[in-house]
XYZ file of C-alpha atoms in Angstrom:
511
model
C -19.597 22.870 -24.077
C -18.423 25.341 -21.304
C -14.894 23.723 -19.627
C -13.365 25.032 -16.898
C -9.592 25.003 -16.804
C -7.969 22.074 -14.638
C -5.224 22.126 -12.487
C -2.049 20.481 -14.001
C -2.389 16.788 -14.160
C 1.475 16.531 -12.093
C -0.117 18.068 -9.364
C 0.311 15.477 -6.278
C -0.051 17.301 -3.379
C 1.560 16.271 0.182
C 0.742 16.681 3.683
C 2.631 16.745 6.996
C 0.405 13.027 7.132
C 1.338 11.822 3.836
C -1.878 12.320 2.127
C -2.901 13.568 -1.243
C -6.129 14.696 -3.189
C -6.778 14.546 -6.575
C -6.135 17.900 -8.423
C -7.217 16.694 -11.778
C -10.671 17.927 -12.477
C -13.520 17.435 -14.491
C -15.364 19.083 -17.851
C -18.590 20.413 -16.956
C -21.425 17.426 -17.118
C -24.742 17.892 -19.672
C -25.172 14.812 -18.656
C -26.176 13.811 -15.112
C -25.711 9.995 -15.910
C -22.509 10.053 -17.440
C -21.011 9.231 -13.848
C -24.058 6.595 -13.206
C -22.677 4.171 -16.251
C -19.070 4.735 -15.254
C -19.658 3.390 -11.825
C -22.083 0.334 -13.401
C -18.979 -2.015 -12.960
C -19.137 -1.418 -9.201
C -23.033 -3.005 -9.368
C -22.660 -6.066 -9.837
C -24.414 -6.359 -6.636
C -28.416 -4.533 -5.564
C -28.682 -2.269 -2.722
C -30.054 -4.746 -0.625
C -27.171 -7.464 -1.373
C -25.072 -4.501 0.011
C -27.164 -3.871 3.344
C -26.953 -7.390 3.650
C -23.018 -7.818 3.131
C -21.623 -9.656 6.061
C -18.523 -7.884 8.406
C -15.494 -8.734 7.068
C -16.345 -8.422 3.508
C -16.835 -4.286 2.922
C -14.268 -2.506 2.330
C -14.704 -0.178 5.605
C -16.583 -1.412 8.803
C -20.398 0.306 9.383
C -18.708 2.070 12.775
C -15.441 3.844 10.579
C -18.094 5.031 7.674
C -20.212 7.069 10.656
C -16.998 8.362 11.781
C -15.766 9.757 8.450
C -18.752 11.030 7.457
C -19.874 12.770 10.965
C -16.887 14.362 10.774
C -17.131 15.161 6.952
C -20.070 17.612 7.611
C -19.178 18.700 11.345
C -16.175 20.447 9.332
C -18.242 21.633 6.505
C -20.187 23.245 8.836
C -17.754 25.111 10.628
C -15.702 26.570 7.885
C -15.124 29.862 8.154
C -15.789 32.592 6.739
C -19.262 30.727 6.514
C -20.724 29.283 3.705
C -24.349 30.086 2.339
C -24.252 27.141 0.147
C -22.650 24.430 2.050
C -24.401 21.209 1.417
C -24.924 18.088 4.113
C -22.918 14.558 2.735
C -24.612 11.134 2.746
C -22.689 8.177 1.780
C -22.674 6.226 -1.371
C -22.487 2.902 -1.664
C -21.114 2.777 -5.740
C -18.425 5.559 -4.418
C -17.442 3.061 -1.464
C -17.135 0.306 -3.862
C -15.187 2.364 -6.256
C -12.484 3.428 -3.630
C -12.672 -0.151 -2.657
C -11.354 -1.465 -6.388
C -8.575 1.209 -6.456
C -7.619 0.544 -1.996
C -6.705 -3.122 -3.002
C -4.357 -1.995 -5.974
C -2.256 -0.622 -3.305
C -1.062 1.787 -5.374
C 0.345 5.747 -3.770
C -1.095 7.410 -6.212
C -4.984 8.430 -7.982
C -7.311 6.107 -9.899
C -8.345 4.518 -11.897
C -7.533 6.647 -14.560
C -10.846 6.566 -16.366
C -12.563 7.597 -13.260
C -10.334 10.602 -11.969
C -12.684 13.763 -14.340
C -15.859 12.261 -13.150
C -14.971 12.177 -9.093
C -13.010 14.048 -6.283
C -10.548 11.612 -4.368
C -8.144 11.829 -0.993
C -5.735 9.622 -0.127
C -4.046 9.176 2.851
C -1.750 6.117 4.332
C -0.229 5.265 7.838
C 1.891 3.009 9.277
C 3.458 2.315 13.105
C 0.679 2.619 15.994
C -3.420 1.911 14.865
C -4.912 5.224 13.911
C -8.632 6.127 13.809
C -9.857 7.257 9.833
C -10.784 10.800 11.063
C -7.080 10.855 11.905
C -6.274 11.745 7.937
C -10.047 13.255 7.439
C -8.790 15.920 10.213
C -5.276 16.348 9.016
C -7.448 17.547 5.470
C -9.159 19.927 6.344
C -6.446 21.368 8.613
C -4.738 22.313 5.694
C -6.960 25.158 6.183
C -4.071 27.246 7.125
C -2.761 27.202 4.616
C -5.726 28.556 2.489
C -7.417 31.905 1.649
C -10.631 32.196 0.701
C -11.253 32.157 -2.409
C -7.723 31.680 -3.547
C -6.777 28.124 -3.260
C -4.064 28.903 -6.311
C -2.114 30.276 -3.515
C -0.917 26.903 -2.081
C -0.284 24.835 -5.019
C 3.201 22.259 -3.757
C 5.850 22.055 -6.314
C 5.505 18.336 -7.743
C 5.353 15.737 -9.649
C 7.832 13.828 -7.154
C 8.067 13.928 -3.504
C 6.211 17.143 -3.381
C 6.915 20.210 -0.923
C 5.109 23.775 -0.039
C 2.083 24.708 1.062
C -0.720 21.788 0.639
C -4.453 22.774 0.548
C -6.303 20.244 -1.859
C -7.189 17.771 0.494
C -9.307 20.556 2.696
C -10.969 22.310 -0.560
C -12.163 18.848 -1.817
C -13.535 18.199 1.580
C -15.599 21.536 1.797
C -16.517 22.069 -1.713
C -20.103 22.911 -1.259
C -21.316 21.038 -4.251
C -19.492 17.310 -3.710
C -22.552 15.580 -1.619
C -21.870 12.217 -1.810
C -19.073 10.362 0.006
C -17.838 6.457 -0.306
C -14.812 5.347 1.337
C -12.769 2.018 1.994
C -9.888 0.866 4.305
C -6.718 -1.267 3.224
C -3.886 -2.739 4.625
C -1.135 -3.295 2.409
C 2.055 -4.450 2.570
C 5.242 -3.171 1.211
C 3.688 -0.171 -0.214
C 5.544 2.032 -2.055
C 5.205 5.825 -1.309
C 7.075 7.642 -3.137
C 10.579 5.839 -3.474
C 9.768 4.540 0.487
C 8.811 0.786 1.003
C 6.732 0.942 3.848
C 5.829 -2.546 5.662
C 2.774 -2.477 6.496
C 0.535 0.507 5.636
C -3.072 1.381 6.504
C -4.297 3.118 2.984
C -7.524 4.775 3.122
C -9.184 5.731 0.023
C -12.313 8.888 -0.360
C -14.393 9.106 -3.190
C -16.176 12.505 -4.058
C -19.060 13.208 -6.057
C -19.812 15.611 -7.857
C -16.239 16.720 -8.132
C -14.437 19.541 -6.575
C -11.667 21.706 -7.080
C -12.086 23.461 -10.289
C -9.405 26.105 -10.991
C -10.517 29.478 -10.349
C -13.574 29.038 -8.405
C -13.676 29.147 -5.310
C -15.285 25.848 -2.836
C -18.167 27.453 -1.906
C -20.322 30.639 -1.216
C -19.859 33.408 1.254
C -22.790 34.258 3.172
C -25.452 33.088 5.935
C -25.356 29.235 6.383
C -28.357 27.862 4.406
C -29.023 31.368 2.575
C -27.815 29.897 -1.203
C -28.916 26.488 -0.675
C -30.550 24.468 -4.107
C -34.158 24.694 -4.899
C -34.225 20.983 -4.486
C -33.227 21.422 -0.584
C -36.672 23.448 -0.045
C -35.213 25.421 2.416
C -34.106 22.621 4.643
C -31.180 23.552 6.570
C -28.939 21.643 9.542
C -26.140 22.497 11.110
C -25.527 25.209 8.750
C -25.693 22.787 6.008
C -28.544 22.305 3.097
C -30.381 19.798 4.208
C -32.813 17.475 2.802
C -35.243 15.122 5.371
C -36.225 11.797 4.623
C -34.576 9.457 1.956
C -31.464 10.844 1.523
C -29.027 9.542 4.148
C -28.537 6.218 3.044
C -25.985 4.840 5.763
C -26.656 0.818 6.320
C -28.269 -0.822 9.873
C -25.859 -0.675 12.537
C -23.779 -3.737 13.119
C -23.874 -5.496 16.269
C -19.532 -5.630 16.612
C -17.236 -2.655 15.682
C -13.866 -2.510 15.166
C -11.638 0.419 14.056
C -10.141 -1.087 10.844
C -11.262 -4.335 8.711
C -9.067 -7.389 8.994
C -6.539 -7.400 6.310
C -6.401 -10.520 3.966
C -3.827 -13.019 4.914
C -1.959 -12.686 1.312
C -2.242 -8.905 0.365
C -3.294 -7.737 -3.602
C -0.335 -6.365 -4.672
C -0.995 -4.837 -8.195
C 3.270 -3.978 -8.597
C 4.508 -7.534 -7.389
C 5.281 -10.312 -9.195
C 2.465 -13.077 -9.505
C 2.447 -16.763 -10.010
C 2.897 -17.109 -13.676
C 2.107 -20.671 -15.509
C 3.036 -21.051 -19.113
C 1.030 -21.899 -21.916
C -0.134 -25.406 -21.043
C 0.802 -26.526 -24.638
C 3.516 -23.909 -25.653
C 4.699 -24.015 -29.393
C 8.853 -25.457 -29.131
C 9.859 -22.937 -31.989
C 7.887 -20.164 -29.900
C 9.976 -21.177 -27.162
C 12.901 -21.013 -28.889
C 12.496 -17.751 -29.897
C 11.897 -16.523 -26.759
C 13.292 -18.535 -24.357
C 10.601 -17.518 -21.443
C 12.179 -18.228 -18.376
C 9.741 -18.384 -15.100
C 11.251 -18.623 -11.504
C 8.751 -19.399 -8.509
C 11.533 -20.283 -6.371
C 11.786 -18.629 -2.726
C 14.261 -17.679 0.027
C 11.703 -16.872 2.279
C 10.644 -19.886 4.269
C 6.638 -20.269 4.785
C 6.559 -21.527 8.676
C 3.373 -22.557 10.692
C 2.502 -20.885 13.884
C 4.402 -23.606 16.129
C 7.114 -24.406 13.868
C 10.446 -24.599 16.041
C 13.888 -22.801 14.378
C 15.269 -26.026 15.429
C 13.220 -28.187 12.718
C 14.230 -26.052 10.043
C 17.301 -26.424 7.186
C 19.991 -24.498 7.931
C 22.050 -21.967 6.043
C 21.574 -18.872 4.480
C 18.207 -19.840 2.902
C 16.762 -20.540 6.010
C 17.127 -16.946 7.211
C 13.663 -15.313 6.502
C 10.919 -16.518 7.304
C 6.997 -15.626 6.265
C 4.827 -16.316 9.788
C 0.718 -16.683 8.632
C -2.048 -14.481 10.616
C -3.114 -15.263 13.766
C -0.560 -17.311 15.583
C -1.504 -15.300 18.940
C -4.005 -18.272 19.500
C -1.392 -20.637 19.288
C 2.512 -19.199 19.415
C 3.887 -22.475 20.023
C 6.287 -22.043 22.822
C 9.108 -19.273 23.104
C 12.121 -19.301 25.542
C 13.530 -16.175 26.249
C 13.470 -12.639 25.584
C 15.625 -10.754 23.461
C 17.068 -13.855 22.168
C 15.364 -16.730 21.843
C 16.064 -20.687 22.441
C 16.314 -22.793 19.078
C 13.666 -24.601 20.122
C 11.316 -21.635 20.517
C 8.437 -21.352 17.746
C 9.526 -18.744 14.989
C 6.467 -16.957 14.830
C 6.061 -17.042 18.824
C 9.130 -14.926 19.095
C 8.172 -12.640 16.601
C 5.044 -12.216 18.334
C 6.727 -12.041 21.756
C 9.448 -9.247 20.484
C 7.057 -7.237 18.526
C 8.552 -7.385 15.274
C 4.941 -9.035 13.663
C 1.694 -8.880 14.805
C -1.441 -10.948 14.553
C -1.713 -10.425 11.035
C 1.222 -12.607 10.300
C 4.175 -11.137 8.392
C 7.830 -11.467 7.246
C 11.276 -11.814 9.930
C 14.503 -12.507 9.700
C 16.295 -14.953 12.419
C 20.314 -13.819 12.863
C 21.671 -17.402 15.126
C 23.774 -16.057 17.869
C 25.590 -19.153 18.887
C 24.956 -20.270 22.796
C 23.324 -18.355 25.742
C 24.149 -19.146 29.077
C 20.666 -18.494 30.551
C 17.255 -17.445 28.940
C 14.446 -14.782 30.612
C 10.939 -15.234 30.824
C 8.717 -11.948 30.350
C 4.912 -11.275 29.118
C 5.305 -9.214 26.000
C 2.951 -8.467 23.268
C 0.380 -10.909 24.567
C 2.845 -13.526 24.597
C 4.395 -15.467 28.070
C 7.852 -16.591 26.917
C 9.581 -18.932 29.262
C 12.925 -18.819 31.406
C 15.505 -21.482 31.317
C 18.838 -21.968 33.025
C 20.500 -23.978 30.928
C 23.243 -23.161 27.795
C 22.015 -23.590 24.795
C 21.771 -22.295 21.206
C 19.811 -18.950 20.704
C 18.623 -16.634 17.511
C 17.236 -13.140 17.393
C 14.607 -11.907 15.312
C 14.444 -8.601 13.250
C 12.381 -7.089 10.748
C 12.530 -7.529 7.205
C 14.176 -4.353 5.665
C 12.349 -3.340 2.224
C 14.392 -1.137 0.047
C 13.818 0.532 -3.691
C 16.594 0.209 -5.974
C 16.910 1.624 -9.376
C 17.746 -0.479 -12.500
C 21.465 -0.229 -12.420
C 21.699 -0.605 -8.859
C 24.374 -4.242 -7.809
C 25.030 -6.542 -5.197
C 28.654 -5.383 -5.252
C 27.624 -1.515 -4.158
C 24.491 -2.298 -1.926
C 24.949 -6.031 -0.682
C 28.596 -7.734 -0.690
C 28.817 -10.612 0.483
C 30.587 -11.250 3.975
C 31.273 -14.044 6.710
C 29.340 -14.264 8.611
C 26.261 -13.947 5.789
C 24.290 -11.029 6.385
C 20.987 -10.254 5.781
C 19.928 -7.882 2.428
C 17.148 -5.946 2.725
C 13.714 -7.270 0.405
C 14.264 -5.003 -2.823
C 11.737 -3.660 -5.175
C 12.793 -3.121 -8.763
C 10.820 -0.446 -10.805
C 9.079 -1.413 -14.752
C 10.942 -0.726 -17.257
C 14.682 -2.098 -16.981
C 15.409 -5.048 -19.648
C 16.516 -2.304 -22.189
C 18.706 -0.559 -19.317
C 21.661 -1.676 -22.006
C 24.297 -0.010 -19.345
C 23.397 -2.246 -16.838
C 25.219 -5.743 -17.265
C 23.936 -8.886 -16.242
C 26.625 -11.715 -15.536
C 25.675 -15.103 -15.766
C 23.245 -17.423 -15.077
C 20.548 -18.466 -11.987
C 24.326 -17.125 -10.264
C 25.378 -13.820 -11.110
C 28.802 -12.135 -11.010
C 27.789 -8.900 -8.409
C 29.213 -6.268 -10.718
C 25.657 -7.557 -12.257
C 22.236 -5.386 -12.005
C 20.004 -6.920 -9.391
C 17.267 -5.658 -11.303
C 18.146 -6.549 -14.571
C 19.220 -9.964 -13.221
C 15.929 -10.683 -11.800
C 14.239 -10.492 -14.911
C 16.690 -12.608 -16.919
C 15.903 -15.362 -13.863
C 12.325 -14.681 -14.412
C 11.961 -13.656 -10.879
C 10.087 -10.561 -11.904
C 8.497 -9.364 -15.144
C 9.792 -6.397 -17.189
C 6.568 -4.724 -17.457
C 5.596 -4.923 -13.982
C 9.083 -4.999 -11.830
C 8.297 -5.910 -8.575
C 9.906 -7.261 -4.786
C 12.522 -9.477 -4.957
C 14.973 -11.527 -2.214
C 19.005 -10.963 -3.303
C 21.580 -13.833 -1.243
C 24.926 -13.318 -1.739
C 26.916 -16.082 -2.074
C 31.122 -17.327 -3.064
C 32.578 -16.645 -6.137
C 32.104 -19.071 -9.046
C 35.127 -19.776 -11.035
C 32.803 -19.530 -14.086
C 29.787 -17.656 -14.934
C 27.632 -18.531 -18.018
C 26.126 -16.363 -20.134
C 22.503 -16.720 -21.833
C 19.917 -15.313 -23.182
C 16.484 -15.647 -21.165
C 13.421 -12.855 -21.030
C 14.796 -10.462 -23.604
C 17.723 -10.124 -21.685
C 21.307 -11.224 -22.918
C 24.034 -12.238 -20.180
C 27.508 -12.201 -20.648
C 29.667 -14.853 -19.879
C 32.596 -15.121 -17.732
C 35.683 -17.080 -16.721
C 38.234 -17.347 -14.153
C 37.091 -13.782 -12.504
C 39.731 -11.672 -10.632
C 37.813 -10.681 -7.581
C 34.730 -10.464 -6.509
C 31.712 -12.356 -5.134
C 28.536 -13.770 -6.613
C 24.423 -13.334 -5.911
C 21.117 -15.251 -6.544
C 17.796 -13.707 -6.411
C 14.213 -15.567 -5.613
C 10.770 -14.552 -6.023
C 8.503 -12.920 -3.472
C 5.067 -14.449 -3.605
């Protein structure tokens, strides 16, 4: 069987936007329906369960999938010099529900695995300000200049990390003459990690290309007249220089009756790095615990509030000093006082509407207490109407939740001491990989000495799992006179008395 040689499988390429293609590229097909079974676990569901499928529930809304692929061919059209073989896209529903599976991993970076020699992919992600999709389809294909025809070896990025140089994979997958078929989906996920940064809240969009494109050495399509190389099976057809085909082939769904730009993000997001609910064996064996003295934490720092709650009704302390706010509070804020800062008796969530630092879809904060206020400002921000008030009283502030990535080694006495008044760490994520980190120590138990690795501490607590790593809360706390070593999770901890100096941590689970 004729192959054609790939491009390195390291290749990641970056854009100005943050997006990437996939670069790793197929053997040549016999066999037409080799893609067809690999995309049978995407069927569960007929064709007409899927023009039926209710807003809300695809992956990407009916008005975003015209968007992307209107603007799909408008640019294969245009490319220049021309192409003679160019063909016109239609979109594909098993493609859509492909990138759908691999959007809600959350994951910055191609997949699945199994899938990534029998289709062409581009990522892109955003965060900040609401972006249309053809936002990251256009900043594609603009890598154009960095591309000449037929040569796209001449603007290969230096990877595997955070990759830099010339980018041009994202635009070559998008006009490769061949690739026909389109699917795409729309995520938001939160706490993403792209590469080493933690961001928030991202918008992750997800393209699925068949056939494939991008095979080393050849270039994306024919030079000529538009239409003049088209396939037999186009019988001459031809639209906006494109091969086209009438009747039967674009297989876009009925318009719906309501659009909207991006779909509405599930309340708790699929996080395929985090840390999950874990229950044990419901009749474990005592030697097998013995032996492996499985340790499981569930416990949070981060508060769970209602829409109304008031800071005033919660516990106080450190604990009580993030909080996680559920979606759609804007219909009922509960009542804020002030601007800036905030009365204690203003609803959590309200002010973190009011100062913009969550949104409708609910989120994480952090309230700093700022002792008393002598007066308190009304204002209408963020579709909230706080109120004004005259009087002294106690006040807090709200901020966002800082997300960080440490590395295994990484402690609380380097990157989070512990001071008076208690301030806030940022949310951490650990990486896999760091219970045989044998340089790291680990101090203690459920407290920790913080000479101790945060990461390798979490997983003794059973916070987070070895093989998966994950987010985790750190709250520094006083010294203990003692620590107690143990061994919990494949993790020894050493013990210590009396120590010299220094404070002492606890970490809790992010669920």
């Amino acid at each position: 069987m004729k192959r054609s040689l790939p491009f390195p499988s390291w290749v990641r390429a970056a854009s100005l936007f943050l997006c990437f293609t996939q670069t790793v590229l197929a053997m040549v097909l016999t066999n037409s329906t080799r893609l067809e079974s690999i995309l049978d676990k995407y069927r569960d569901k007929d064709e007409e369960w899927w023009r039926a499928r209710s807003r809300g529930k695809r992956a990407i809304s009916e008005g975003d999938m015209h968007l992307i692929l209107d603007l799909h061919n408008k640019l294969r059209g245009q490319v220049h010099p021309p192409a003679s073989n160019m063909e016109y896209m239609v979109w594909d529903y098993e493609l859509e529900r492909s990138a759908e599976h691999w959007a809600h991993t959350c994951r910055w970076e191609h997949g699945p695995s199994h899938m990534l020699t029998q289709i062409g992919q581009n990522l892109g992600a955003h965060w900040g300000r609401d972006r249309p999709p053809t936002y990251h389809v256009q900043a594609w294909y603009d890598e154009v200049r960095y591309y000449s025809y037929p040569y796209s070896q001449e603007c290969n990025p230096h990877c595997p990390f955070r990759c830099s140089g010339p980018v041009c994979t994202h635009y070559t997958q998008l006009v490769w003459a061949t690739s026909n078929r389109i699917g795409c989906a729309i995520n938001v996920c939160y706490n993403m990690n792209v590469w080493g940064m933690i961001w928030a809240k991202a918008v992750y969009l997800v393209c699925n290309y068949s056939p494939p494109g991008n095979w080393w050495g050849h270039a994306p399509y024919k030079y000529g007249a538009p239409c003049s190389a088209c396939p037999a099976s186009y019988a001459g057809g031809c639209r906006d220089n494109l091969c086209y085909k009438d009747g039967g082939v674009d297989r876009r769904p009925a318009p719906e009756i309501e659009e909207t730009n991006y779909i509405e993000p599930e309340p708790e997001p699929v996080r395929d790095r985090e840390p999950q609910p874990r229950a044990q064996s419901p009749n474990p064996s005592p030697n097998d615990n013995l032996e492996r003295n499985q340790v499981v934490s569930t416990e949070q720092m981060c508060q769970q509030v209602e829409c109304e709650t008031k800071l005033r009704d919660q516990c106080k302390g450190t604990t009580c000093n993030r909080y996680e706010c559920p979606p759609g509070c804007l219909d009922s804020p509960g009542k804020v006082v002030g601007t800036g800062y905030y009365d204690m008796q203003s609803s959590v969530c309200g002010a973190g509407l009011h100062s913009g630092v969550i949104d409708n879809d609910g989120g994480w904060l952090d309230v700093t207490r700022l002792g008393r206020k002598q007066q308190f400002t009304k204002s209408y921000k963020n579709g909230i109407q706080s109120l004004g008030k005259n009087r002294s009283a106690n006040s807090f502030k709200v901020e966002t939740v800082p997300v960080k990535a440490v590395t295994c080694d990484t402690t609380v006495a380097l990157f989070c001491p512990f001071k008076k008044p208690v301030r806030h760490c940022p949310r951490l994520y650990c990486p896999r990989n760091c219970q045989r980190d044998s340089r790291a120590r680990v101090i203690g138990t459920k407290h920790y000495s913080d000479k101790s690795s945060i990461c390798r501490a979490a997983i003794h607590a059973g916070v987070i799992q070895n093989e998966s790593g994950g987010y985790l809360d750190v709250m520094p706390v006083e010294k203990r006179n003692q620590y107690s070593g143990s061994y919990q999770n494949g993790i020894t901890s050493e013990s210590l008395l009396n120590p010299a100096g220094g404070k002492a941590f606890r970490v809790f689970a992010v669920i």
